[in-house]
mmCIF file of C-alpha atoms in Angstrom:
data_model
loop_
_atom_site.group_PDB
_atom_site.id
_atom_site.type_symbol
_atom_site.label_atom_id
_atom_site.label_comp_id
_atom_site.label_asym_id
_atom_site.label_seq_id
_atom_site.Cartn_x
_atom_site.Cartn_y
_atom_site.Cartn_z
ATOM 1 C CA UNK A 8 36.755 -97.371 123.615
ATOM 2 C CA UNK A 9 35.846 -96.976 127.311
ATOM 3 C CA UNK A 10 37.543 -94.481 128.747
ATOM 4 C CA UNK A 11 40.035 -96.472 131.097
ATOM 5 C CA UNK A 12 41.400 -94.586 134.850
ATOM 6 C CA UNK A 13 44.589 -95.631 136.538
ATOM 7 C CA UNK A 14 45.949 -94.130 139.444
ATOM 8 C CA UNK A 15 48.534 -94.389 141.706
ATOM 9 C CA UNK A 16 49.996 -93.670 145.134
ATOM 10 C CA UNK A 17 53.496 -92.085 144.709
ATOM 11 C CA UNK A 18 55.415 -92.352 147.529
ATOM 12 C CA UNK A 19 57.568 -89.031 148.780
ATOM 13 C CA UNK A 20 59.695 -91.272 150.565
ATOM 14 C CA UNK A 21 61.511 -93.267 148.493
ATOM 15 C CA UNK A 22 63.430 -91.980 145.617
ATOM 16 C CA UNK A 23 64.239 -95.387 143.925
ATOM 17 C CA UNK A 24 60.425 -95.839 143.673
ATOM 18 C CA UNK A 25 59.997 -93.103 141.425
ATOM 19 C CA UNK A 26 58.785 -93.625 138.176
ATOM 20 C CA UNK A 27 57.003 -96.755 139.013
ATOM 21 C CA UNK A 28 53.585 -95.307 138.397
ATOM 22 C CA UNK A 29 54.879 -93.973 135.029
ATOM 23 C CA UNK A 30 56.218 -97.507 134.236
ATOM 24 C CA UNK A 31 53.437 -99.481 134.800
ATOM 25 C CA UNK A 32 51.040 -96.406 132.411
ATOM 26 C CA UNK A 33 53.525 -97.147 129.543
ATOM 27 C CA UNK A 34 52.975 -101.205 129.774
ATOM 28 C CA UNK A 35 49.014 -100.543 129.916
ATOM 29 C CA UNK A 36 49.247 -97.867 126.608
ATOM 30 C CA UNK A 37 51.634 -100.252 125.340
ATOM 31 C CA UNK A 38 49.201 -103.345 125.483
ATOM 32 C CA UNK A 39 46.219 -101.383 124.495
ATOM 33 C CA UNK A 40 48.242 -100.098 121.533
ATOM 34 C CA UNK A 41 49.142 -96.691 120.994
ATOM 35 C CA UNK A 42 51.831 -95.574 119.299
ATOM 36 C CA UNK A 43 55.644 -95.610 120.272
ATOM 37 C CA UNK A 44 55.429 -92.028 120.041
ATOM 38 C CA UNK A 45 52.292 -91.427 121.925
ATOM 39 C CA UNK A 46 53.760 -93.880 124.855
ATOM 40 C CA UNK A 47 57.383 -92.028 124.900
ATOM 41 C CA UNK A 48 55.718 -88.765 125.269
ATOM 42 C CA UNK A 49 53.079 -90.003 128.187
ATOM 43 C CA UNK A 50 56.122 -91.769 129.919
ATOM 44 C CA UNK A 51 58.611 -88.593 129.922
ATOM 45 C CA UNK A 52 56.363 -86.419 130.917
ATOM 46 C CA UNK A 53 54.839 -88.484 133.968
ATOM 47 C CA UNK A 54 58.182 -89.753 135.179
ATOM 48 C CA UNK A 55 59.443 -86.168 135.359
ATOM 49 C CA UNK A 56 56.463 -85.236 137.056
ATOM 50 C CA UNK A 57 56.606 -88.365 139.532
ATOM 51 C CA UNK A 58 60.155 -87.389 140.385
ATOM 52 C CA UNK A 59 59.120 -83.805 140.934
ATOM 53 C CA UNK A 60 56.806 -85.078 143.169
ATOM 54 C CA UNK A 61 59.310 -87.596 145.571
ATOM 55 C CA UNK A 62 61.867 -84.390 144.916
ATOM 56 C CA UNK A 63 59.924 -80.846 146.415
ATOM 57 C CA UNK A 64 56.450 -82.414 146.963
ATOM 58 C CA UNK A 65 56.681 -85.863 149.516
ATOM 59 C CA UNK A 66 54.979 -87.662 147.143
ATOM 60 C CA UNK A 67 51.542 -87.267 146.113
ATOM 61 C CA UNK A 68 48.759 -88.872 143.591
ATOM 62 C CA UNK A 69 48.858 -89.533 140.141
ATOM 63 C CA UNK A 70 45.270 -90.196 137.882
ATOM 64 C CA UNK A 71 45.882 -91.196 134.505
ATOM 65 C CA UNK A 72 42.599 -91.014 132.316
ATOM 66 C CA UNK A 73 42.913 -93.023 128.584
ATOM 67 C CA UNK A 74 40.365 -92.730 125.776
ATOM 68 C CA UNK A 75 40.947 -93.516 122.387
ATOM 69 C CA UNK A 76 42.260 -89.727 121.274
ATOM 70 C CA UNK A 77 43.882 -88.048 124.413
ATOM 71 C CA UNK A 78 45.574 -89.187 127.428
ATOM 72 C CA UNK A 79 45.262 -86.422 130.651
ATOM 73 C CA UNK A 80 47.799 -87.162 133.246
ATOM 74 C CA UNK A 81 46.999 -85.189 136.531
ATOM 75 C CA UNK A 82 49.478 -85.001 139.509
ATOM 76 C CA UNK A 83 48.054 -83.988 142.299
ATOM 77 C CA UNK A 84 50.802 -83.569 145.767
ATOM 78 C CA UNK A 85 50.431 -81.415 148.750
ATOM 79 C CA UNK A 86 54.204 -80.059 148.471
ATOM 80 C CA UNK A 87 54.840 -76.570 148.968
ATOM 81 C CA UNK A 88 53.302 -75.013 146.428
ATOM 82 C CA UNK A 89 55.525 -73.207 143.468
ATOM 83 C CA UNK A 90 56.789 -69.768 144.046
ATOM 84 C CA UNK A 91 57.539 -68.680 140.754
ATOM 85 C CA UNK A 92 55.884 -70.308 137.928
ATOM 86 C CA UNK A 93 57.810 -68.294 135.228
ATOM 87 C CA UNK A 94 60.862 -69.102 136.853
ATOM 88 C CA UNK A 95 59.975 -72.788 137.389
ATOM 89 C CA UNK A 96 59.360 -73.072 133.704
ATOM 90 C CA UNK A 97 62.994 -71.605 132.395
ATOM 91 C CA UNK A 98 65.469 -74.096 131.362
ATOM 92 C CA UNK A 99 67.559 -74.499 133.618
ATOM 93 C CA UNK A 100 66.153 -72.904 136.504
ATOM 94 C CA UNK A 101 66.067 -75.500 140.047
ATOM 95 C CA UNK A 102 65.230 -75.450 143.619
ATOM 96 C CA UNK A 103 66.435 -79.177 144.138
ATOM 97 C CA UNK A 104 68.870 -78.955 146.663
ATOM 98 C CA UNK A 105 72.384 -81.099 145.912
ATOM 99 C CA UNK A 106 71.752 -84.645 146.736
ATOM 100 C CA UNK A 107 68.703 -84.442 144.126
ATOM 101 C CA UNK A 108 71.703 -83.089 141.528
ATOM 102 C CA UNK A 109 73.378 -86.129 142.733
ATOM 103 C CA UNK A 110 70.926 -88.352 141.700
ATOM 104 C CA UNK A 111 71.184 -87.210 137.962
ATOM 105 C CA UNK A 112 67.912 -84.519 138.599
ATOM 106 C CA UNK A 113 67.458 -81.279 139.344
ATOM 107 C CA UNK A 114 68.589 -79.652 136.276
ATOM 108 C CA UNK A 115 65.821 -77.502 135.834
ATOM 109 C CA UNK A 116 64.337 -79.158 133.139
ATOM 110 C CA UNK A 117 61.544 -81.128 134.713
ATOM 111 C CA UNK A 118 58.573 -78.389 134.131
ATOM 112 C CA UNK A 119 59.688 -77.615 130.787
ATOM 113 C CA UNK A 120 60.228 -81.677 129.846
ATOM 114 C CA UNK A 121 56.616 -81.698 130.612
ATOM 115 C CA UNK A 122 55.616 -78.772 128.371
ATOM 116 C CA UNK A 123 57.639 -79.525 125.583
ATOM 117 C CA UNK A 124 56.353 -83.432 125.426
ATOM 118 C CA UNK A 125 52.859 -82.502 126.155
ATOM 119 C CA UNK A 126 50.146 -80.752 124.443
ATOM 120 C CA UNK A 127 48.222 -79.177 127.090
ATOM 121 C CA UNK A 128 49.877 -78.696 130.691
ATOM 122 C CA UNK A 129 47.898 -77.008 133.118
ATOM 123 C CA UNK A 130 49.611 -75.865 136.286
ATOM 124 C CA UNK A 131 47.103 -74.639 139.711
ATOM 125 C CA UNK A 132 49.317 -74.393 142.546
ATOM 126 C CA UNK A 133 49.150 -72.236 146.049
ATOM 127 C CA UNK A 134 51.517 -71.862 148.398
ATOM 128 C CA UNK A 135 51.898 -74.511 151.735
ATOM 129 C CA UNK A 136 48.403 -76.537 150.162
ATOM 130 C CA UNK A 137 49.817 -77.742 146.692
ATOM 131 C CA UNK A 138 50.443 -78.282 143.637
ATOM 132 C CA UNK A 139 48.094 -80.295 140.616
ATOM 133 C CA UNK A 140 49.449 -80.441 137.203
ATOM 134 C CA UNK A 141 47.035 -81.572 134.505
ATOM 135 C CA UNK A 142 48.882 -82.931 131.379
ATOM 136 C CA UNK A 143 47.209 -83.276 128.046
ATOM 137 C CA UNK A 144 48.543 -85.451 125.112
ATOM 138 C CA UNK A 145 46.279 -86.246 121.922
ATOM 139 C CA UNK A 146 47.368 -89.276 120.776
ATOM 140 C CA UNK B 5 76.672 -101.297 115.798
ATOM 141 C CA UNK B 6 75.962 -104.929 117.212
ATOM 142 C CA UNK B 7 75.408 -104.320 120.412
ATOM 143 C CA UNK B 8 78.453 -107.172 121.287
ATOM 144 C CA UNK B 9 81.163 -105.326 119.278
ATOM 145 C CA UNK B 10 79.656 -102.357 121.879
ATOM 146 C CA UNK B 11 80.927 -104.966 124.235
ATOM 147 C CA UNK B 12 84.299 -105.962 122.799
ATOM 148 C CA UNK B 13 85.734 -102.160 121.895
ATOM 149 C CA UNK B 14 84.773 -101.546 125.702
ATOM 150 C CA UNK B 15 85.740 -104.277 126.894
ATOM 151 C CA UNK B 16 82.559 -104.762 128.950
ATOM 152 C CA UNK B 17 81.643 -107.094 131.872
ATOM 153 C CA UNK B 18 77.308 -108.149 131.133
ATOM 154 C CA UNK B 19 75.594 -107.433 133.828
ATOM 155 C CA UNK B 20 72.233 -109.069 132.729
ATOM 156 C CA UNK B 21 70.271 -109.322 129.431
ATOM 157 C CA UNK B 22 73.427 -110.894 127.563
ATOM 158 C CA UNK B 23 70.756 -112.285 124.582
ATOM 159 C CA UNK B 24 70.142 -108.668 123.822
ATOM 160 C CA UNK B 25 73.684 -108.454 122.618
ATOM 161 C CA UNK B 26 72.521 -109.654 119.156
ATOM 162 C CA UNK B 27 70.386 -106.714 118.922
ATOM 163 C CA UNK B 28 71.757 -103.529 117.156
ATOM 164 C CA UNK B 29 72.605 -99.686 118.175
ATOM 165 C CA UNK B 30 71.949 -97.075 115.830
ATOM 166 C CA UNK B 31 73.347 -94.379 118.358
ATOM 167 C CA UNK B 32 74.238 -93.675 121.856
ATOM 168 C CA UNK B 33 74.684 -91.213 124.325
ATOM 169 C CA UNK B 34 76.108 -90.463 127.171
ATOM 170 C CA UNK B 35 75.695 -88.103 130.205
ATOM 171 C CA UNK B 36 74.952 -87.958 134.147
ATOM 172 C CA UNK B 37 72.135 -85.910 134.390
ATOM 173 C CA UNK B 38 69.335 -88.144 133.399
ATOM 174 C CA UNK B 39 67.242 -85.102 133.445
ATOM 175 C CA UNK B 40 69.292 -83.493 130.037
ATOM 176 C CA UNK B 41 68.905 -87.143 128.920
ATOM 177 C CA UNK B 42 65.201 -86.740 128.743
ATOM 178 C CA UNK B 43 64.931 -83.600 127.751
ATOM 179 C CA UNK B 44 67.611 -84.066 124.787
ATOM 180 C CA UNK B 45 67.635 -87.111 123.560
ATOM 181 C CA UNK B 46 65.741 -88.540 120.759
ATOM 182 C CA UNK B 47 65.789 -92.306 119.971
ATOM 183 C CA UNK B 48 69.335 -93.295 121.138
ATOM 184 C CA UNK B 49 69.725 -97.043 121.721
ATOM 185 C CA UNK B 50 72.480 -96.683 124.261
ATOM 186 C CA UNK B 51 73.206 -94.725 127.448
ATOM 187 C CA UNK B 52 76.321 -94.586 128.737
ATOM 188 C CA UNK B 53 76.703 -93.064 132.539
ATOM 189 C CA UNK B 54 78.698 -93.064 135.346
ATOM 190 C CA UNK B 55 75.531 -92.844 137.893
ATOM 191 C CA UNK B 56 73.996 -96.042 139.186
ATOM 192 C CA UNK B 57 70.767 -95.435 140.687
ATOM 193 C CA UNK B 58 67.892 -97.059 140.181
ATOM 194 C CA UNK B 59 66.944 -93.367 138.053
ATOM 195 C CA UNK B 60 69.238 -94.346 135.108
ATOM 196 C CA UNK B 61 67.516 -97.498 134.822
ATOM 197 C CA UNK B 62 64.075 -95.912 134.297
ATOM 198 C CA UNK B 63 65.348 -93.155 132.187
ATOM 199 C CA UNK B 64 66.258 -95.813 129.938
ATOM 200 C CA UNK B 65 62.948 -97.423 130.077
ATOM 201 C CA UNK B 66 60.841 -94.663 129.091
ATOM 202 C CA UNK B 67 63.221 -93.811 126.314
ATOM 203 C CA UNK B 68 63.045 -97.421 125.436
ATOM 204 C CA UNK B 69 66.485 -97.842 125.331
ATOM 205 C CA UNK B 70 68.250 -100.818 124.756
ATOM 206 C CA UNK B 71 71.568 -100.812 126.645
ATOM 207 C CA UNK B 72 73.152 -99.051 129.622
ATOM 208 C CA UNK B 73 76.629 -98.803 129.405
ATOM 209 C CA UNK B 74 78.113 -97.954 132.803
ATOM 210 C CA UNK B 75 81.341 -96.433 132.780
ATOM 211 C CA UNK B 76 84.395 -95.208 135.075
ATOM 212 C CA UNK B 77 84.309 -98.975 136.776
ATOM 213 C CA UNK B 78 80.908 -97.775 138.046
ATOM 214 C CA UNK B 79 78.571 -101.246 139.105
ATOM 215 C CA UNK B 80 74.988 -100.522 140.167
ATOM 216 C CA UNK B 81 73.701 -102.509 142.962
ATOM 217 C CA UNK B 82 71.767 -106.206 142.361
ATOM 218 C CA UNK B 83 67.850 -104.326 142.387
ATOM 219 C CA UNK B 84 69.201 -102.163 139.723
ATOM 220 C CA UNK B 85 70.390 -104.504 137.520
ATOM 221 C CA UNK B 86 67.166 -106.950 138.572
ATOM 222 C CA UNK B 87 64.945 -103.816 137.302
ATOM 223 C CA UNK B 88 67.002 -103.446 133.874
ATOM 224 C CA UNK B 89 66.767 -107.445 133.386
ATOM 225 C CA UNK B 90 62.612 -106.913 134.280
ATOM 226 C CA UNK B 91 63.024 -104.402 131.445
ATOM 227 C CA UNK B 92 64.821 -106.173 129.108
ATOM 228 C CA UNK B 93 67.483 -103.715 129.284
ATOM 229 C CA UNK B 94 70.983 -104.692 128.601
ATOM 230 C CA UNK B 95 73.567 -104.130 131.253
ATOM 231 C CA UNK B 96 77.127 -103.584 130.534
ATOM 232 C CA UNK B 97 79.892 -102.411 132.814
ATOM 233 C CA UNK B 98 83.248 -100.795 131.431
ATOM 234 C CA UNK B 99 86.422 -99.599 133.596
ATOM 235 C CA UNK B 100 86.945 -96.670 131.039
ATOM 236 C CA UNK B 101 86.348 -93.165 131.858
ATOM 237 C CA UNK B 102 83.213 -91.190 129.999
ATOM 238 C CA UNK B 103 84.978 -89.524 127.672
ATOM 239 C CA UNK B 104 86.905 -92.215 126.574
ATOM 240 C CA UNK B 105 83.948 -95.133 126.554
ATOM 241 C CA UNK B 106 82.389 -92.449 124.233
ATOM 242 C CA UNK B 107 84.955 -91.853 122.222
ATOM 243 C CA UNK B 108 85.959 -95.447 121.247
ATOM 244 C CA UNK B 109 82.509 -95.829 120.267
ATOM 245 C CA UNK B 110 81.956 -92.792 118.289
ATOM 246 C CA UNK B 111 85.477 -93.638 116.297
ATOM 247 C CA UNK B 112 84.243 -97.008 115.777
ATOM 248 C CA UNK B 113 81.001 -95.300 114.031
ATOM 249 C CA UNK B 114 78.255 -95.215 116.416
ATOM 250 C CA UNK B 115 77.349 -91.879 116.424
ATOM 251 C CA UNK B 116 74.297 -89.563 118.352
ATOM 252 C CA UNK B 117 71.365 -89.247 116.452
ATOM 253 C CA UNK B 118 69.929 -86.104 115.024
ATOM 254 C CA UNK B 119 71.243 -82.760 116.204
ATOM 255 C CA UNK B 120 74.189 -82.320 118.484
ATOM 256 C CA UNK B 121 73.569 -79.031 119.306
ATOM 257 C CA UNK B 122 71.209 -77.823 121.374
#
């Protein structure tokens, strides 16, 4: 199989938006027929990192890369960078301000969501230029 | 659980998707935060919630969930329910509280799937 790219604008601005880009990668690994398991993993851990993206980051881009035995999902926004990575991966632990809590997010469980579905996650980030998360699932 | 004895016990307005209420639930579950939903939940056909953003309806999807349940007399706005239909996602609306729309089902026998501890 070719290897097959998809990417995506995500837009910072509009929070019912989110998880459009994740949407339309599960239809495509749906059609080209991966497993339910393989899809429900891509799809959690993209939409969580779409929404982290319209939450701390104003959007951003997202480049999904398919070949027949892993899927790498890379995130790419030019937020504000991520203070504490240690903290930022504990359960629990948020910076979303209320309104996001409002929305059903901001738990502090959208970096681990992403580690615990995935089998690689790769985090470069630098404070006030950005933050690229490259997420690796073998299929 | 046939999705339209979900329905009756809560007595449950359709919101769209009413020919999915043939289709069966093996469990459900129900919460606000759609990020514990994600993180927790493992192959539940039903969510019940109480928040009606467009959020719950894509939560759903990428669990591939099969019904929404909306409780408290909660009704999502007209995209919302267009993006569930688009989905194939049943809609349902109940006047019951959380608690209760839970526990009707659960005494009826649909139960969470798995482990209910974290």
């Amino acid at each position: 199989m070719e290897p097959i790219v998809l990417t995506y604008q995500v837009d910072g601005e509009d929070f019912s938006a989110a998880g459009e880009a994740s949407s339309s990668v599960k239809k495509t690994l749906k059609q080209l027929g991966f497993s339910p398991d393989v899809i429900r993993r891509v799809a959690i851990a993209m939409y969580e990192g779409e929404i982290n993206m319209v939450i701390h980051a104003d959007g951003g881009e997202a480049r999904v890369e398919i070949t027949q035995s892993t899927i790498c999902i890379i995130l790419a926004d030019k937020g504000p960078g991520i203070k504490d990575i240690n903290l930022a991966m504990q359960e629990g632990y948020s910076t979303a301000p209320e309104e996001v809590r409002n929305l059903g997010f901001g738990a502090g469980m959208g970096l681990p969501n992403i580690k615990k579905y995935s089998d690689e996650l790769k985090i470069d980030t630098e404070l006030g230029v950005g933050t690229t998360l490259t997420i690796l699932i073998n299929t | 659980m046939k999705l339209s004895k979900v329905c009756e016990l809560l007595d449950a307005e359709v919101l769209c998707c009413e020919e999915g209420l043939e289709g069966e639930a093996k469990s459900a579950c129900g919460s606000d935060m759609m990020s514990d939903v994600l993180a927790f939940v493992k192959d539940q056909s039903i969510l019940l919630t109480g928040l009606v953003n467009p959020q719950t309806v894509r939560t759903a999807q990428m669990m591939d969930m099969k019904c929404i349940v909306f409780v408290r007399g909660k009704r999502p706005e007209d995209p919302v329910i267009s993006l569930a239909a688009d989905n194939g996602i049943t809609v349902l609306a109940t006047n019951y509280r959380m608690y209760t729309a839970c526990g009707i089902l659960y005494a009826n026998g649909l139960f969470s799937e798995g482990a209910d501890k974290v």
